[in-house]
């Protein structure tokens, strides 16, 4: 039985690195009909950040990475204490000022075959110092709690970032001392920025909640993250989560560090926005980026098809549609007032109100006043470009358009 886990420490809001780890674990579990477990590693109480644990749940929920079981290490302290007592009894560890320190055996080579790249990794035990497994406050350190839980939770594969490689020999020694089988290890190459240095905010990397709030669709983020270190045979790039699950194999994880490219994420996002059914897009816009739950749903539904091809993020909608919800605060020049006056005259006599008739009216005004489209844009919307104007005016409606022009002229 395949059983994997993610073991985030609630020391900050999850970023793209630990969320990619979560995704790969999820994919591996679902691909192999295994279990996907969440374990909150909160034993370093000083570093716990309020809200971080909730953010972990929120992100998994948003992305649809549903877990099969959930644990929290601070609720399992007795188990770690018990393991440390075994180590003490067996003389694998010694008490030191209330803490338990594991004694690393000398002259050993510790090695394992890592599933990523199928490569042999080895460490000399002489290079590893004795290390604390239980602190004097009764809390375990990461190493002990991690292996006790991976053992008790029957984790078959430990899939984690390669920053943990240097911890693995310590874990292997602990498994050995406790007489437990060790899991298979798969260390994912760290994600780098375009300049090949460690990924950071400087490269446009943000907390995953920030991506959500800025209007990245979960479908785009999942598709994008899947390719951070993994690749399929063919050249198909747009893949649903179901397709990724069907194709996912840890053997195809690349040993080279993947490069984070924000433009690629926006490319995926634009694609998913353009191809999404309008009603789904409306709901994502309302829930993700707008405090519009109480705003005019019908109006949003009408604007979305116009905006859909022009948005890279859901947030672009806010800007593109702003003037529908709030009267633009434009000051018109004398000349512009004259144009507005002409528009009023043409619009008010129109019997049929649709983008075709509106376009004719606008063109007539443009010809008689010898002006170009951007001025008309500015008068009606307060912006000098945006969504197609005749369609926008049609949606705004005759009454509102005329009211708006009247206010601008006076
Ligand atoms: N608590 C560690 C973390 O924050 C877990 C590492 C592991 O997966 O073993 O990533």
PDB file of C-alpha atoms in Angstrom, residues 105-250:
ATOM      1  CA  UNK A 105      27.972   5.469  15.571  1.00  0.00           C
ATOM      2  CA  UNK A 106      31.501   5.952  14.251  1.00  0.00           C
ATOM      3  CA  UNK A 107      33.028   4.722  11.014  1.00  0.00           C
ATOM      4  CA  UNK A 108      29.846   3.987   9.142  1.00  0.00           C
ATOM      5  CA  UNK A 109      28.719   4.793   5.619  1.00  0.00           C
ATOM      6  CA  UNK A 110      25.015   5.550   5.424  1.00  0.00           C
ATOM      7  CA  UNK A 111      23.479   5.279   1.999  1.00  0.00           C
ATOM      8  CA  UNK A 112      20.230   4.989   0.149  1.00  0.00           C
ATOM      9  CA  UNK A 113      18.981   4.941  -3.423  1.00  0.00           C
ATOM     10  CA  UNK A 114      16.935   8.041  -3.977  1.00  0.00           C
ATOM     11  CA  UNK A 115      13.902   7.569  -6.187  1.00  0.00           C
ATOM     12  CA  UNK A 116      14.486  10.876  -7.894  1.00  0.00           C
ATOM     13  CA  UNK A 117      17.063  10.052 -10.532  1.00  0.00           C
ATOM     14  CA  UNK A 118      17.468   6.555  -9.074  1.00  0.00           C
ATOM     15  CA  UNK A 119      20.784   7.632  -7.623  1.00  0.00           C
ATOM     16  CA  UNK A 120      22.846   6.428  -4.744  1.00  0.00           C
ATOM     17  CA  UNK A 121      23.432   9.003  -2.002  1.00  0.00           C
ATOM     18  CA  UNK A 122      25.885   8.347   0.800  1.00  0.00           C
ATOM     19  CA  UNK A 123      27.165  10.060   3.921  1.00  0.00           C
ATOM     20  CA  UNK A 124      29.959   9.187   6.334  1.00  0.00           C
ATOM     21  CA  UNK A 125      28.691   8.896   9.871  1.00  0.00           C
ATOM     22  CA  UNK A 126      31.952  10.485  11.065  1.00  0.00           C
ATOM     23  CA  UNK A 127      30.772  13.721   9.465  1.00  0.00           C
ATOM     24  CA  UNK A 128      27.565  13.716  11.487  1.00  0.00           C
ATOM     25  CA  UNK A 129      27.572  15.020  15.042  1.00  0.00           C
ATOM     26  CA  UNK A 130      25.541  13.550  17.855  1.00  0.00           C
ATOM     27  CA  UNK A 131      22.162  15.298  17.797  1.00  0.00           C
ATOM     28  CA  UNK A 132      19.337  16.061  20.200  1.00  0.00           C
ATOM     29  CA  UNK A 133      16.170  14.026  19.715  1.00  0.00           C
ATOM     30  CA  UNK A 134      14.159  15.231  22.706  1.00  0.00           C
ATOM     31  CA  UNK A 135      14.502  18.681  24.217  1.00  0.00           C
ATOM     32  CA  UNK A 136      14.374  19.434  27.909  1.00  0.00           C
ATOM     33  CA  UNK A 137      10.870  20.888  27.519  1.00  0.00           C
ATOM     34  CA  UNK A 138       9.608  17.441  26.510  1.00  0.00           C
ATOM     35  CA  UNK A 139       9.183  18.321  22.847  1.00  0.00           C
ATOM     36  CA  UNK A 140      10.965  16.175  20.266  1.00  0.00           C
ATOM     37  CA  UNK A 141      13.186  17.660  17.585  1.00  0.00           C
ATOM     38  CA  UNK A 142      12.215  17.381  13.929  1.00  0.00           C
ATOM     39  CA  UNK A 143      14.345  14.264  13.368  1.00  0.00           C
ATOM     40  CA  UNK A 144      12.785  12.114  16.062  1.00  0.00           C
ATOM     41  CA  UNK A 145       9.177  13.208  15.613  1.00  0.00           C
ATOM     42  CA  UNK A 146       9.488  12.836  11.859  1.00  0.00           C
ATOM     43  CA  UNK A 147      10.679   9.243  11.897  1.00  0.00           C
ATOM     44  CA  UNK A 148       8.417   8.103  14.722  1.00  0.00           C
ATOM     45  CA  UNK A 149       5.445   9.379  12.772  1.00  0.00           C
ATOM     46  CA  UNK A 150       6.566   8.125   9.396  1.00  0.00           C
ATOM     47  CA  UNK A 151       6.920   4.723  11.025  1.00  0.00           C
ATOM     48  CA  UNK A 152       3.606   4.759  12.914  1.00  0.00           C
ATOM     49  CA  UNK A 153       1.734   6.182   9.942  1.00  0.00           C
ATOM     50  CA  UNK A 154       3.237   3.465   7.769  1.00  0.00           C
ATOM     51  CA  UNK A 155       4.597   5.915   5.250  1.00  0.00           C
ATOM     52  CA  UNK A 156       5.920   4.009   2.246  1.00  0.00           C
ATOM     53  CA  UNK A 157       7.552   6.912   0.397  1.00  0.00           C
ATOM     54  CA  UNK A 158       8.957  10.112   1.818  1.00  0.00           C
ATOM     55  CA  UNK A 159       8.716  12.689  -0.970  1.00  0.00           C
ATOM     56  CA  UNK A 160      10.146  16.025   0.117  1.00  0.00           C
ATOM     57  CA  UNK A 161      12.355  18.902  -0.968  1.00  0.00           C
ATOM     58  CA  UNK A 162      16.050  18.166  -1.381  1.00  0.00           C
ATOM     59  CA  UNK A 163      16.944  20.616   1.383  1.00  0.00           C
ATOM     60  CA  UNK A 164      16.220  17.653   3.661  1.00  0.00           C
ATOM     61  CA  UNK A 165      18.835  15.359   2.105  1.00  0.00           C
ATOM     62  CA  UNK A 166      21.342  16.085   4.852  1.00  0.00           C
ATOM     63  CA  UNK A 167      18.767  15.046   7.469  1.00  0.00           C
ATOM     64  CA  UNK A 168      18.125  11.705   5.828  1.00  0.00           C
ATOM     65  CA  UNK A 169      21.248   9.888   7.148  1.00  0.00           C
ATOM     66  CA  UNK A 170      20.198  10.874  10.667  1.00  0.00           C
ATOM     67  CA  UNK A 171      16.757   9.463  10.013  1.00  0.00           C
ATOM     68  CA  UNK A 172      18.207   6.250   8.646  1.00  0.00           C
ATOM     69  CA  UNK A 173      20.317   5.840  11.797  1.00  0.00           C
ATOM     70  CA  UNK A 174      17.244   6.368  13.953  1.00  0.00           C
ATOM     71  CA  UNK A 175      15.205   3.807  12.008  1.00  0.00           C
ATOM     72  CA  UNK A 176      18.043   1.362  12.381  1.00  0.00           C
ATOM     73  CA  UNK A 177      18.407   1.896  16.118  1.00  0.00           C
ATOM     74  CA  UNK A 178      14.693   1.470  16.690  1.00  0.00           C
ATOM     75  CA  UNK A 179      14.622  -1.626  14.502  1.00  0.00           C
ATOM     76  CA  UNK A 180      12.137  -0.122  12.073  1.00  0.00           C
ATOM     77  CA  UNK A 181      12.097  -0.371   8.278  1.00  0.00           C
ATOM     78  CA  UNK A 182      12.924   2.863   6.557  1.00  0.00           C
ATOM     79  CA  UNK A 183      10.669   4.282   3.852  1.00  0.00           C
ATOM     80  CA  UNK A 184      11.766   4.915   0.281  1.00  0.00           C
ATOM     81  CA  UNK A 185      13.124   8.430  -0.127  1.00  0.00           C
ATOM     82  CA  UNK A 186      12.484  10.762  -3.042  1.00  0.00           C
ATOM     83  CA  UNK A 187      14.060  14.209  -2.766  1.00  0.00           C
ATOM     84  CA  UNK A 188      12.668  16.783  -5.163  1.00  0.00           C
ATOM     85  CA  UNK A 189      15.132  19.270  -6.638  1.00  0.00           C
ATOM     86  CA  UNK A 190      14.733  22.753  -5.236  1.00  0.00           C
ATOM     87  CA  UNK A 191      12.965  25.359  -7.401  1.00  0.00           C
ATOM     88  CA  UNK A 192      15.247  28.149  -8.633  1.00  0.00           C
ATOM     89  CA  UNK A 193      14.549  31.652  -9.894  1.00  0.00           C
ATOM     90  CA  UNK A 194      15.366  32.599 -13.522  1.00  0.00           C
ATOM     91  CA  UNK A 195      18.836  33.747 -12.369  1.00  0.00           C
ATOM     92  CA  UNK A 196      19.484  30.252 -10.959  1.00  0.00           C
ATOM     93  CA  UNK A 197      19.554  31.402  -7.362  1.00  0.00           C
ATOM     94  CA  UNK A 198      17.204  30.155  -4.668  1.00  0.00           C
ATOM     95  CA  UNK A 199      13.629  31.144  -5.457  1.00  0.00           C
ATOM     96  CA  UNK A 200      12.498  34.198  -3.532  1.00  0.00           C
ATOM     97  CA  UNK A 201      10.053  37.105  -3.543  1.00  0.00           C
ATOM     98  CA  UNK A 202      12.464  38.947  -5.810  1.00  0.00           C
ATOM     99  CA  UNK A 203      11.567  36.479  -8.581  1.00  0.00           C
ATOM    100  CA  UNK A 204       7.870  37.114  -8.216  1.00  0.00           C
ATOM    101  CA  UNK A 205       7.322  34.121  -5.951  1.00  0.00           C
ATOM    102  CA  UNK A 206       4.627  34.695  -3.370  1.00  0.00           C
ATOM    103  CA  UNK A 207       2.656  32.844  -0.788  1.00  0.00           C
ATOM    104  CA  UNK A 208       0.070  30.653  -2.433  1.00  0.00           C
ATOM    105  CA  UNK A 209      -2.717  32.685  -0.823  1.00  0.00           C
ATOM    106  CA  UNK A 210      -1.328  35.761  -2.555  1.00  0.00           C
ATOM    107  CA  UNK A 211      -1.574  33.998  -5.901  1.00  0.00           C
ATOM    108  CA  UNK A 212      -5.147  33.154  -5.152  1.00  0.00           C
ATOM    109  CA  UNK A 213      -5.990  36.699  -4.120  1.00  0.00           C
ATOM    110  CA  UNK A 214      -4.346  38.108  -7.198  1.00  0.00           C
ATOM    111  CA  UNK A 215      -6.500  36.022  -9.428  1.00  0.00           C
ATOM    112  CA  UNK A 216      -4.534  32.950 -10.391  1.00  0.00           C
ATOM    113  CA  UNK A 217      -6.895  30.051 -11.100  1.00  0.00           C
ATOM    114  CA  UNK A 218      -6.226  26.842  -9.232  1.00  0.00           C
ATOM    115  CA  UNK A 219      -6.251  24.900 -12.516  1.00  0.00           C
ATOM    116  CA  UNK A 220      -3.443  27.116 -13.823  1.00  0.00           C
ATOM    117  CA  UNK A 221      -1.412  26.892 -10.631  1.00  0.00           C
ATOM    118  CA  UNK A 222      -1.703  23.103 -10.470  1.00  0.00           C
ATOM    119  CA  UNK A 223      -0.760  22.691 -14.132  1.00  0.00           C
ATOM    120  CA  UNK A 224       2.163  25.091 -13.699  1.00  0.00           C
ATOM    121  CA  UNK A 225       3.434  23.450 -10.496  1.00  0.00           C
ATOM    122  CA  UNK A 226       3.236  19.962 -11.964  1.00  0.00           C
ATOM    123  CA  UNK A 227       5.848  20.988 -14.499  1.00  0.00           C
ATOM    124  CA  UNK A 228       8.176  22.309 -11.814  1.00  0.00           C
ATOM    125  CA  UNK A 229      10.393  19.253 -11.870  1.00  0.00           C
ATOM    126  CA  UNK A 230       8.228  16.772 -13.697  1.00  0.00           C
ATOM    127  CA  UNK A 231       7.670  16.236 -17.414  1.00  0.00           C
ATOM    128  CA  UNK A 232       5.555  13.914 -19.505  1.00  0.00           C
ATOM    129  CA  UNK A 233       6.636  12.204 -22.645  1.00  0.00           C
ATOM    130  CA  UNK A 234       4.586  14.124 -25.289  1.00  0.00           C
ATOM    131  CA  UNK A 235       4.640  17.877 -25.655  1.00  0.00           C
ATOM    132  CA  UNK A 236       1.157  18.531 -24.338  1.00  0.00           C
ATOM    133  CA  UNK A 237       1.329  21.344 -21.814  1.00  0.00           C
ATOM    134  CA  UNK A 238      -2.263  21.947 -20.878  1.00  0.00           C
ATOM    135  CA  UNK A 239      -3.266  19.136 -18.578  1.00  0.00           C
ATOM    136  CA  UNK A 240      -6.115  18.801 -16.133  1.00  0.00           C
ATOM    137  CA  UNK A 241      -5.408  17.409 -12.692  1.00  0.00           C
ATOM    138  CA  UNK A 242      -7.011  14.108 -13.743  1.00  0.00           C
ATOM    139  CA  UNK A 243      -4.732  13.881 -16.764  1.00  0.00           C
ATOM    140  CA  UNK A 244      -1.687  14.682 -14.636  1.00  0.00           C
ATOM    141  CA  UNK A 245      -2.641  11.983 -12.124  1.00  0.00           C
ATOM    142  CA  UNK A 246      -2.985   9.465 -14.938  1.00  0.00           C
ATOM    143  CA  UNK A 247       0.475  10.298 -16.264  1.00  0.00           C
ATOM    144  CA  UNK A 248       2.397  10.976 -13.076  1.00  0.00           C
ATOM    145  CA  UNK A 249       5.435   8.867 -12.298  1.00  0.00           C
ATOM    146  CA  UNK A 250       8.175   9.725  -9.813  1.00  0.00           C
TER     147      UNK A 250
END
